[in-house]
CSV table of C-alpha atoms in Angstrom, one decimal:
chain,number,residue,atom,x,y,z
A,304,MET,CA,0.0,0.0,0.0
A,305,LYS,CA,1.3,3.4,-0.9
A,306,SER,CA,1.9,5.9,1.9
A,307,ARG,CA,0.1,9.2,2.1
A,308,PHE,CA,3.1,10.9,0.4
A,309,GLU,CA,3.2,8.5,-2.5
A,310,SER,CA,-0.5,8.6,-3.3
A,311,LYS,CA,-0.3,11.3,-6.1
A,312,GLU,CA,1.3,10.5,-9.4
A,313,TYR,CA,3.9,13.0,-10.8
A,314,GLU,CA,5.4,13.0,-14.4
A,315,PHE,CA,8.8,14.3,-13.4
A,316,LEU,CA,9.2,13.1,-9.8
A,317,GLU,CA,9.2,9.8,-8.0
A,318,ILE,CA,8.4,9.5,-4.3
A,319,GLU,CA,9.4,6.8,-2.0
A,320,SER,CA,8.6,6.3,1.8
A,321,ARG,CA,10.6,4.3,4.3
A,322,GLU,CA,9.0,3.7,7.7
A,323,THR,CA,11.4,3.5,10.7
A,324,GLU,CA,10.7,3.0,14.3
A,325,ASP,CA,11.0,6.8,14.7
A,326,GLY,CA,8.9,7.9,11.7
A,327,THR,CA,8.8,8.3,8.0
A,328,ILE,CA,11.8,9.1,5.8
A,329,LEU,CA,10.5,10.5,2.5
A,330,SER,CA,12.7,10.5,-0.7
A,331,ILE,CA,12.0,12.7,-3.7
A,332,PHE,CA,13.7,11.7,-7.0
A,333,LEU,CA,14.0,14.1,-9.9
A,334,ASN,CA,13.1,11.9,-12.9
A,335,ASN,CA,13.4,13.5,-16.4
A,336,PRO,CA,15.1,10.7,-18.4
A,337,SER,CA,15.0,12.5,-21.8
A,338,SER,CA,17.3,15.3,-20.6
A,339,ARG,CA,19.4,14.1,-17.6
A,340,ASN,CA,16.8,15.3,-15.1
A,341,SER,CA,16.9,18.9,-16.3
A,342,MET,CA,14.5,21.2,-14.8
A,343,THR,CA,11.3,22.0,-16.8
A,344,TRP,CA,8.5,24.3,-15.8
A,345,LYS,CA,6.2,21.3,-15.2
A,346,MET,CA,8.9,19.6,-13.0
A,347,GLY,CA,9.0,22.8,-10.9
A,348,GLU,CA,5.2,22.9,-10.5
A,349,GLU,CA,5.2,19.3,-9.4
A,350,PHE,CA,8.1,19.9,-7.0
A,351,ALA,CA,6.4,23.0,-5.3
A,352,ASP,CA,3.1,21.0,-5.1
A,353,LEU,CA,4.7,18.2,-3.4
A,354,ILE,CA,6.5,20.3,-0.9
A,355,HIS,CA,3.4,22.2,-0.2
A,356,SER,CA,1.5,18.9,0.4
A,357,ILE,CA,4.2,17.7,2.8
A,358,ARG,CA,4.0,20.9,4.8
A,359,LYS,CA,0.2,20.5,5.1
A,360,GLN,CA,0.5,17.0,6.7
A,361,LYS,CA,-0.4,16.8,10.4
A,362,LYS,CA,2.3,14.1,10.8
A,363,LEU,CA,5.4,15.3,9.0
A,364,PRO,CA,8.2,13.0,7.7
A,365,ARG,CA,11.2,13.0,10.1
A,366,VAL,CA,13.7,13.7,7.2
A,367,VAL,CA,13.3,14.3,3.4
A,368,ILE,CA,16.0,13.1,0.9
A,369,VAL,CA,16.2,14.8,-2.6
A,370,SER,CA,18.1,12.8,-5.2
A,371,GLY,CA,18.0,11.9,-8.9
A,372,ARG,CA,17.1,9.0,-11.1
A,373,ASN,CA,18.9,8.1,-14.4
A,374,ASP,CA,22.4,8.0,-12.9
A,375,VAL,CA,22.5,11.8,-12.5
A,376,PHE,CA,21.2,14.4,-10.1
A,377,CYS,CA,20.3,17.3,-12.3
A,378,ALA,CA,21.8,18.8,-15.6
A,379,GLY,CA,20.3,22.3,-14.8
A,380,GLY,CA,17.6,24.2,-16.8
A,381,ASP,CA,16.0,22.4,-19.7
A,382,LEU,CA,17.0,23.6,-23.1
A,383,ASN,CA,13.5,24.2,-24.4
A,384,LEU,CA,12.7,26.2,-21.2
A,385,LEU,CA,15.8,28.3,-21.8
A,386,ARG,CA,14.9,28.8,-25.4
A,387,SER,CA,11.5,30.0,-24.3
A,388,PHE,CA,13.0,32.7,-22.1
A,389,SER,CA,14.9,34.1,-25.1
A,390,GLU,CA,11.6,34.7,-26.8
A,391,LYS,CA,9.8,36.6,-24.0
A,392,SER,CA,9.9,40.1,-22.9
A,393,PHE,CA,12.0,41.5,-20.0
A,394,SER,CA,9.0,41.8,-17.7
A,395,GLN,CA,7.7,38.4,-18.5
A,396,ASN,CA,11.1,36.8,-17.8
A,397,ARG,CA,11.5,38.8,-14.5
A,398,ARG,CA,8.1,37.5,-13.3
A,399,ASP,CA,8.6,34.0,-14.6
A,400,MET,CA,12.1,33.5,-13.2
A,401,ARG,CA,11.1,34.6,-9.8
A,402,LYS,CA,8.3,32.0,-9.8
A,403,PHE,CA,10.6,29.3,-11.2
A,404,TYR,CA,13.1,29.8,-8.5
A,405,GLY,CA,10.4,29.6,-5.9
A,406,PHE,CA,9.2,26.2,-7.2
A,407,PHE,CA,12.5,24.4,-6.3
A,408,LEU,CA,13.6,26.5,-3.4
A,409,SER,CA,10.4,25.8,-1.6
A,410,VAL,CA,12.4,22.9,-0.3
A,411,ARG,CA,14.1,25.4,2.1
A,412,LYS,CA,10.8,26.0,3.7
A,413,LEU,CA,10.3,22.5,4.8
A,414,PRO,CA,10.4,22.3,8.6
A,415,VAL,CA,12.3,19.0,8.7
A,416,PRO,CA,15.9,18.2,7.8
A,417,VAL,CA,16.5,17.9,4.0
A,418,ILE,CA,19.5,15.8,2.7
A,419,ALA,CA,20.6,16.2,-0.9
A,420,ALA,CA,21.8,12.9,-2.1
A,421,VAL,CA,23.7,14.1,-5.0
A,422,ASN,CA,24.2,10.9,-7.0
A,423,GLY,CA,25.8,12.3,-10.0
A,424,HIS,CA,26.5,15.5,-12.0
A,425,ALA,CA,24.7,18.6,-10.8
A,426,ILE,CA,25.0,21.7,-12.9
A,427,GLY,CA,23.7,25.3,-12.7
A,428,ALA,CA,20.3,25.4,-11.2
A,429,GLY,CA,20.6,21.7,-10.3
A,430,LEU,CA,23.6,22.5,-8.2
A,431,SER,CA,21.8,25.5,-6.6
A,432,LEU,CA,19.0,23.1,-5.4
A,433,THR,CA,21.6,21.0,-3.5
A,434,PHE,CA,22.9,24.3,-1.8
A,435,GLY,CA,19.3,24.9,-0.8
A,436,CYS,CA,19.2,21.7,1.2
A,437,ASP,CA,20.4,21.3,4.8
A,438,LEU,CA,23.0,18.6,4.3
A,439,ARG,CA,24.7,17.2,1.2
A,440,ILE,CA,26.2,13.9,0.2
A,441,TYR,CA,28.0,14.2,-3.1
A,442,ALA,CA,29.2,11.5,-5.5
A,443,SER,CA,33.0,11.5,-5.4
A,444,GLU,CA,33.2,11.2,-9.2
A,445,GLY,CA,30.3,13.7,-9.8
A,446,LYS,CA,30.9,17.0,-11.7
A,447,TYR,CA,29.5,20.1,-10.2
A,448,SER,CA,29.5,23.7,-11.6
A,449,PHE,CA,27.7,27.0,-11.5
A,450,ASN,CA,27.9,27.4,-15.2
A,451,PHE,CA,25.6,30.4,-15.5
A,452,VAL,CA,28.2,33.0,-16.8
A,453,ARG,CA,29.4,30.5,-19.4
A,454,LEU,CA,25.8,30.5,-20.7
A,455,GLY,CA,25.7,34.3,-20.8
A,456,ILE,CA,23.4,34.7,-17.9
A,457,HIS,CA,23.6,36.0,-14.3
A,458,PRO,CA,23.7,33.2,-11.7
A,459,GLY,CA,20.2,32.2,-10.6
A,460,MET,CA,18.1,29.8,-8.4
A,461,GLY,CA,19.5,31.7,-5.4
A,462,SER,CA,23.1,30.7,-6.1
A,463,SER,CA,24.4,34.3,-5.8
A,464,PHE,CA,23.2,34.1,-2.1
A,465,LEU,CA,23.6,30.5,-1.3
A,466,ALA,CA,27.1,30.0,-2.5
A,467,PRO,CA,28.6,32.8,-0.4
A,468,GLU,CA,26.4,31.8,2.5
A,469,LEU,CA,27.7,28.2,2.5
A,470,LEU,CA,31.4,28.8,1.3
A,471,GLY,CA,32.1,32.4,2.1
A,472,LYS,CA,32.3,35.3,-0.3
A,473,SER,CA,35.9,34.4,-1.5
A,474,LEU,CA,35.2,30.7,-2.5
A,475,GLY,CA,31.6,31.1,-3.2
A,476,GLY,CA,32.2,34.1,-5.5
A,477,ARG,CA,35.1,32.3,-7.2
A,478,LEU,CA,32.8,29.4,-8.2
A,479,LEU,CA,30.2,31.8,-9.5
A,480,ILE,CA,32.6,34.0,-11.4
A,481,THR,CA,34.8,31.3,-13.0
A,482,GLY,CA,32.1,28.6,-13.5
A,483,GLU,CA,34.8,26.1,-12.6
A,484,THR,CA,34.0,22.4,-12.1
A,485,PHE,CA,34.6,20.5,-8.9
A,486,ASP,CA,34.1,17.0,-7.7
A,487,GLY,CA,32.7,15.5,-4.6
A,488,ASN,CA,36.0,15.1,-2.9
A,489,LYS,CA,36.7,18.8,-3.3
A,490,ALA,CA,33.2,19.6,-1.9
A,491,LYS,CA,33.9,17.6,1.2
A,492,ASP,CA,37.3,19.3,1.6
A,493,TRP,CA,35.6,22.7,1.5
A,494,GLY,CA,33.1,21.5,4.1
A,495,LEU,CA,30.2,21.8,1.6
A,496,ALA,CA,29.5,18.1,1.6
A,497,LEU,CA,29.1,16.1,4.8
A,498,ASP,CA,30.5,13.1,2.9
A,499,SER,CA,31.8,12.2,-0.6
A,500,VAL,CA,31.2,8.5,-1.7
A,501,ALA,CA,31.0,6.5,-4.9
A,502,LYS,CA,27.9,7.4,-6.8
A,503,HIS,CA,26.2,4.0,-6.3
A,504,SER,CA,26.6,4.5,-2.5
A,505,VAL,CA,25.2,8.1,-2.3
A,506,TYR,CA,21.6,7.3,-1.6
A,507,GLU,CA,22.5,4.5,0.9
A,508,ARG,CA,24.8,7.0,2.8
A,509,ALA,CA,22.1,9.6,2.8
A,510,MET,CA,19.6,7.1,4.1
A,511,GLU,CA,22.0,6.2,6.9
A,512,LEU,CA,22.3,9.8,7.8
A,513,ALA,CA,18.5,10.2,7.6
A,514,ILE,CA,17.9,7.3,10.0
A,515,SER,CA,20.3,8.9,12.4
A,516,LEU,CA,18.7,12.3,12.2
A,517,SER,CA,15.2,10.8,12.6
A,518,LYS,CA,16.1,9.9,16.2
A,519,ALA,CA,16.5,13.6,17.2
A,520,SER,CA,13.6,15.6,18.6
A,521,PRO,CA,11.4,16.8,15.7
A,522,LEU,CA,10.2,19.8,17.6
A,523,ALA,CA,13.8,20.9,18.3
A,524,LEU,CA,14.8,20.4,14.7
A,525,GLN,CA,11.8,22.4,13.4
A,526,GLU,CA,12.7,25.3,15.7
A,527,LEU,CA,16.3,25.1,14.6
A,528,LYS,CA,15.4,25.2,10.9
A,529,THR,CA,13.2,28.3,11.5
A,530,ASN,CA,16.2,30.0,13.2
A,531,LEU,CA,19.0,28.9,10.9
A,532,TYR,CA,17.7,30.6,7.7
A,533,SER,CA,16.4,34.0,6.7
A,534,TRP,CA,14.0,33.6,3.8
A,535,LYS,CA,13.8,37.5,3.7
A,536,GLN,CA,17.5,37.7,2.7
A,537,LEU,CA,17.3,34.9,0.1
A,538,ASP,CA,14.1,36.4,-1.3
A,539,SER,CA,15.9,39.7,-1.9
A,540,ALA,CA,18.6,38.0,-3.7
A,541,LEU,CA,16.1,36.1,-5.9
A,542,LYS,CA,14.5,39.3,-6.9
A,543,LYS,CA,17.8,40.7,-8.1
A,544,GLU,CA,18.7,37.5,-9.8
A,545,ALA,CA,15.4,37.4,-11.7
A,546,GLU,CA,15.8,41.1,-12.9
A,547,SER,CA,19.4,40.3,-14.0
A,548,GLN,CA,18.5,37.1,-15.8
A,549,ALA,CA,15.6,38.8,-17.5
A,550,ARG,CA,17.9,41.3,-19.0
A,551,ASN,CA,20.3,38.6,-20.1
A,552,PHE,CA,17.7,36.4,-21.7
A,553,ILE,CA,16.8,39.1,-24.3
A,554,SER,CA,20.4,39.8,-25.2
A,555,ASP,CA,22.2,38.8,-28.4
A,556,ASP,CA,24.7,36.8,-26.2
A,557,PHE,CA,22.0,34.6,-24.9
A,558,LYS,CA,20.7,33.9,-28.4
A,559,GLU,CA,24.3,32.9,-29.2
A,560,THR,CA,24.2,30.6,-26.2
A,561,ILE,CA,21.1,28.8,-27.5
A,562,GLN,CA,22.6,28.5,-31.0
A,563,SER,CA,25.9,27.3,-29.7
A,564,ILE,CA,24.1,24.5,-27.7
A,565,ILE,CA,22.2,23.4,-30.8
A,566,GLU,CA,25.4,23.3,-32.9
A,567,LYS,CA,27.4,21.7,-30.1
A,568,ARG,CA,30.1,24.3,-30.0
A,569,ASP,CA,31.5,27.0,-27.6
A,570,PRO,CA,29.6,30.3,-27.7
A,571,LYS,CA,31.2,33.4,-28.9
A,572,PHE,CA,30.0,36.4,-26.8
A,573,LYS,CA,30.1,39.9,-27.9
A,574,GLY,CA,28.8,41.7,-24.9
A,575,LYS,CA,25.5,42.9,-26.3
Protein backbone atom coordinates (compact mmCIF):
# COMPACT_ATOMS: atom_id res chain seq x y z
CA MET A 1 0.00 0.00 0.00
CA LYS A 2 1.32 3.43 -0.92
CA SER A 3 1.95 5.93 1.89
CA ARG A 4 0.06 9.21 2.02
CA PHE A 5 3.08 10.89 0.40
CA GLU A 6 3.14 8.49 -2.55
CA SER A 7 -0.56 8.57 -3.37
CA LYS A 8 -0.27 11.29 -6.04
CA GLU A 9 1.35 10.54 -9.40
CA TYR A 10 3.87 12.98 -10.89
CA GLU A 11 5.38 13.08 -14.37
CA PHE A 12 8.86 14.28 -13.45
CA LEU A 13 9.18 13.14 -9.82
CA GLU A 14 9.20 9.83 -8.01
CA ILE A 15 8.45 9.51 -4.30
CA GLU A 16 9.41 6.73 -1.94
CA SER A 17 8.69 6.37 1.77
CA ARG A 18 10.60 4.34 4.32
CA GLU A 19 9.05 3.70 7.70
CA THR A 20 11.43 3.50 10.65
CA GLU A 21 10.72 3.02 14.33
CA ASP A 22 11.02 6.80 14.71
CA GLY A 23 8.88 7.87 11.75
CA THR A 24 8.83 8.30 7.98
CA ILE A 25 11.81 9.13 5.78
CA LEU A 26 10.56 10.56 2.50
CA SER A 27 12.68 10.46 -0.67
CA ILE A 28 12.03 12.69 -3.70
CA PHE A 29 13.72 11.73 -6.96
CA LEU A 30 14.03 14.09 -9.94
CA ASN A 31 13.13 11.99 -12.97
CA ASN A 32 13.38 13.47 -16.45
CA PRO A 33 15.16 10.67 -18.36
CA SER A 34 15.07 12.40 -21.75
CA SER A 35 17.31 15.26 -20.58
CA ARG A 36 19.37 14.09 -17.58
CA ASN A 37 16.80 15.32 -15.05
CA SER A 38 16.94 18.88 -16.39
CA MET A 39 14.46 21.28 -14.82
CA THR A 40 11.29 22.00 -16.74
CA TRP A 41 8.45 24.32 -15.76
CA LYS A 42 6.23 21.27 -15.19
CA MET A 43 8.82 19.64 -12.94
CA GLY A 44 8.98 22.86 -10.93
CA GLU A 45 5.22 22.97 -10.51
CA GLU A 46 5.19 19.35 -9.40
CA PHE A 47 8.06 19.91 -6.97
CA ALA A 48 6.36 22.92 -5.37
CA ASP A 49 3.06 21.03 -5.17
CA LEU A 50 4.74 18.13 -3.40
CA ILE A 51 6.58 20.35 -0.93
CA HIS A 52 3.31 22.16 -0.19
CA SER A 53 1.48 18.86 0.40
CA ILE A 54 4.23 17.69 2.75
CA ARG A 55 4.04 20.90 4.78
CA LYS A 56 0.26 20.47 5.14
CA GLN A 57 0.55 17.02 6.72
CA LYS A 58 -0.36 16.78 10.40
CA LYS A 59 2.34 14.16 10.80
CA LEU A 60 5.46 15.30 8.99
CA PRO A 61 8.20 12.99 7.77
CA ARG A 62 11.21 13.02 10.08
CA VAL A 63 13.64 13.64 7.19
CA VAL A 64 13.38 14.33 3.46
CA ILE A 65 15.98 13.16 0.92
CA VAL A 66 16.23 14.79 -2.51
CA SER A 67 18.04 12.76 -5.17
CA GLY A 68 17.94 11.91 -8.88
CA ARG A 69 17.12 9.00 -11.11
CA ASN A 70 18.91 8.11 -14.37
CA ASP A 71 22.40 8.01 -12.86
CA VAL A 72 22.51 11.81 -12.52
CA PHE A 73 21.23 14.43 -10.10
CA CYS A 74 20.28 17.34 -12.38
CA ALA A 75 21.74 18.85 -15.57
CA GLY A 76 20.28 22.30 -14.83
CA GLY A 77 17.65 24.17 -16.82
CA ASP A 78 15.93 22.37 -19.70
CA LEU A 79 17.04 23.60 -23.15
CA ASN A 80 13.48 24.15 -24.38
CA LEU A 81 12.72 26.16 -21.25
CA LEU A 82 15.84 28.29 -21.76
CA ARG A 83 14.91 28.84 -25.40
CA SER A 84 11.44 30.02 -24.36
CA PHE A 85 12.99 32.66 -22.11
CA SER A 86 14.89 34.11 -25.08
CA GLU A 87 11.56 34.67 -26.82
CA LYS A 88 9.84 36.53 -23.96
CA SER A 89 9.94 40.14 -22.86
CA PHE A 90 12.00 41.48 -19.98
CA SER A 91 8.94 41.87 -17.74
CA GLN A 92 7.69 38.35 -18.51
CA ASN A 93 11.07 36.83 -17.74
CA ARG A 94 11.47 38.77 -14.54
CA ARG A 95 8.12 37.50 -13.32
CA ASP A 96 8.59 33.94 -14.57
CA MET A 97 12.14 33.50 -13.26
CA ARG A 98 11.14 34.59 -9.78
CA LYS A 99 8.32 32.05 -9.84
CA PHE A 100 10.57 29.32 -11.24
CA TYR A 101 13.15 29.80 -8.48
CA GLY A 102 10.38 29.58 -5.91
CA PHE A 103 9.21 26.21 -7.22
CA PHE A 104 12.44 24.46 -6.33
CA LEU A 105 13.65 26.58 -3.42
CA SER A 106 10.39 25.84 -1.62
CA VAL A 107 12.42 22.90 -0.28
CA ARG A 108 14.13 25.40 2.02
CA LYS A 109 10.79 26.03 3.74
CA LEU A 110 10.33 22.42 4.83
CA PRO A 111 10.35 22.31 8.66
CA VAL A 112 12.33 19.04 8.69
CA PRO A 113 15.94 18.24 7.77
CA VAL A 114 16.51 17.88 4.02
CA ILE A 115 19.45 15.87 2.68
CA ALA A 116 20.65 16.26 -0.91
CA ALA A 117 21.78 12.82 -2.09
CA VAL A 118 23.71 14.10 -5.09
CA ASN A 119 24.18 10.85 -6.96
CA GLY A 120 25.80 12.28 -10.08
CA HIS A 121 26.44 15.49 -11.99
CA ALA A 122 24.66 18.64 -10.77
CA ILE A 123 25.02 21.72 -12.95
CA GLY A 124 23.76 25.31 -12.67
CA ALA A 125 20.30 25.44 -11.17
CA GLY A 126 20.61 21.74 -10.28
CA LEU A 127 23.64 22.49 -8.13
CA SER A 128 21.80 25.44 -6.59
CA LEU A 129 19.06 23.07 -5.46
CA THR A 130 21.62 21.03 -3.51
CA PHE A 131 22.84 24.23 -1.84
CA GLY A 132 19.25 24.92 -0.78
CA CYS A 133 19.13 21.68 1.20
CA ASP A 134 20.42 21.36 4.77
CA LEU A 135 23.01 18.62 4.30
CA ARG A 136 24.71 17.22 1.21
CA ILE A 137 26.23 13.88 0.22
CA TYR A 138 28.06 14.17 -3.11
CA ALA A 139 29.23 11.49 -5.52
CA SER A 140 33.02 11.54 -5.45
CA GLU A 141 33.17 11.19 -9.24
CA GLY A 142 30.34 13.66 -9.88
CA LYS A 143 30.95 16.95 -11.70
CA TYR A 144 29.53 20.12 -10.17
CA SER A 145 29.51 23.62 -11.58
CA PHE A 146 27.71 26.96 -11.50
CA ASN A 147 27.98 27.40 -15.27
CA PHE A 148 25.64 30.40 -15.54
CA VAL A 149 28.14 32.99 -16.79
CA ARG A 150 29.40 30.51 -19.37
CA LEU A 151 25.85 30.50 -20.73
CA GLY A 152 25.68 34.28 -20.86
CA ILE A 153 23.39 34.72 -17.86
CA HIS A 154 23.64 35.97 -14.29
CA PRO A 155 23.66 33.15 -11.70
CA GLY A 156 20.14 32.18 -10.63
CA MET A 157 18.14 29.80 -8.44
CA GLY A 158 19.47 31.62 -5.38
CA SER A 159 23.10 30.71 -6.12
CA SER A 160 24.36 34.29 -5.76
CA PHE A 161 23.18 34.13 -2.13
CA LEU A 162 23.57 30.43 -1.32
CA ALA A 163 27.16 29.97 -2.55
CA PRO A 164 28.60 32.81 -0.42
CA GLU A 165 26.36 31.77 2.48
CA LEU A 166 27.77 28.23 2.54
CA LEU A 167 31.32 28.79 1.32
CA GLY A 168 32.10 32.42 2.13
CA LYS A 169 32.33 35.29 -0.31
CA SER A 170 35.82 34.41 -1.55
CA LEU A 171 35.27 30.75 -2.49
CA GLY A 172 31.56 31.11 -3.25
CA GLY A 173 32.25 34.11 -5.46
CA ARG A 174 35.07 32.25 -7.19
CA LEU A 175 32.80 29.38 -8.18
CA LEU A 176 30.16 31.77 -9.51
CA ILE A 177 32.59 33.99 -11.43
CA THR A 178 34.75 31.26 -12.96
CA GLY A 179 32.09 28.61 -13.46
CA GLU A 180 34.79 26.08 -12.59
CA THR A 181 33.97 22.42 -12.13
CA PHE A 182 34.67 20.55 -8.90
CA ASP A 183 34.10 16.98 -7.75
CA GLY A 184 32.63 15.44 -4.61
CA ASN A 185 35.97 15.09 -2.87
CA LYS A 186 36.67 18.79 -3.27
CA ALA A 187 33.18 19.57 -1.96
CA LYS A 188 33.96 17.55 1.16
CA ASP A 189 37.33 19.27 1.60
CA TRP A 190 35.56 22.63 1.49
CA GLY A 191 33.02 21.54 4.10
CA LEU A 192 30.19 21.81 1.58
CA ALA A 193 29.51 18.07 1.62
CA LEU A 194 29.09 16.07 4.78
CA ASP A 195 30.51 13.13 2.86
CA SER A 196 31.75 12.13 -0.59
CA VAL A 197 31.25 8.52 -1.68
CA ALA A 198 31.01 6.51 -4.90
CA LYS A 199 27.87 7.42 -6.80
CA HIS A 200 26.26 4.01 -6.31
CA SER A 201 26.59 4.51 -2.53
CA VAL A 202 25.29 8.09 -2.28
CA TYR A 203 21.65 7.29 -1.60
CA GLU A 204 22.55 4.54 0.88
CA ARG A 205 24.81 6.99 2.75
CA ALA A 206 22.08 9.62 2.75
CA MET A 207 19.58 7.10 4.14
CA GLU A 208 22.03 6.15 6.87
CA LEU A 209 22.29 9.82 7.81
CA ALA A 210 18.51 10.26 7.61
CA ILE A 211 17.91 7.36 10.01
CA SER A 212 20.34 8.93 12.45
CA LEU A 213 18.65 12.34 12.19
CA SER A 214 15.20 10.82 12.63
CA LYS A 215 16.12 9.92 16.20
CA ALA A 216 16.49 13.58 17.17
CA SER A 217 13.63 15.63 18.58
CA PRO A 218 11.43 16.77 15.66
CA LEU A 219 10.26 19.82 17.61
CA ALA A 220 13.83 20.91 18.30
CA LEU A 221 14.82 20.43 14.65
CA GLN A 222 11.80 22.39 13.43
CA GLU A 223 12.70 25.29 15.70
CA LEU A 224 16.32 25.09 14.59
CA LYS A 225 15.41 25.24 10.90
CA THR A 226 13.26 28.29 11.53
CA ASN A 227 16.17 30.03 13.23
CA LEU A 228 18.95 28.92 10.87
CA TYR A 229 17.70 30.56 7.70
CA SER A 230 16.44 33.98 6.69
CA TRP A 231 13.99 33.64 3.81
CA LYS A 232 13.84 37.44 3.65
CA GLN A 233 17.53 37.68 2.70
CA LEU A 234 17.25 34.90 0.13
CA ASP A 235 14.09 36.43 -1.32
CA SER A 236 15.87 39.74 -1.81
CA ALA A 237 18.65 37.96 -3.72
CA LEU A 238 16.09 36.09 -5.85
CA LYS A 239 14.48 39.35 -6.93
CA LYS A 240 17.85 40.73 -8.05
CA GLU A 241 18.68 37.49 -9.86
CA ALA A 242 15.34 37.46 -11.68
CA GLU A 243 15.85 41.02 -12.90
CA SER A 244 19.42 40.34 -14.03
CA GLN A 245 18.55 37.11 -15.79
CA ALA A 246 15.55 38.77 -17.44
CA ARG A 247 17.91 41.29 -19.05
CA ASN A 248 20.36 38.56 -20.08
CA PHE A 249 17.68 36.39 -21.68
CA ILE A 250 16.80 39.08 -24.24
CA SER A 251 20.46 39.76 -25.15
CA ASP A 252 22.24 38.74 -28.33
CA ASP A 253 24.73 36.87 -26.16
CA PHE A 254 22.03 34.56 -24.86
CA LYS A 255 20.71 33.94 -28.36
CA GLU A 256 24.28 32.92 -29.18
CA THR A 257 24.21 30.55 -26.20
CA ILE A 258 21.12 28.77 -27.53
CA GLN A 259 22.58 28.52 -31.02
CA SER A 260 25.90 27.20 -29.73
CA ILE A 261 24.13 24.47 -27.74
CA ILE A 262 22.17 23.43 -30.81
CA GLU A 263 25.35 23.38 -32.90
CA LYS A 264 27.38 21.72 -30.11
CA ARG A 265 30.14 24.33 -30.02
CA ASP A 266 31.48 26.95 -27.63
CA PRO A 267 29.58 30.27 -27.66
CA LYS A 268 31.25 33.44 -28.91
CA PHE A 269 29.98 36.31 -26.80
CA LYS A 270 30.13 39.94 -27.98
CA GLY A 271 28.76 41.66 -24.88
CA LYS A 272 25.46 42.83 -26.31
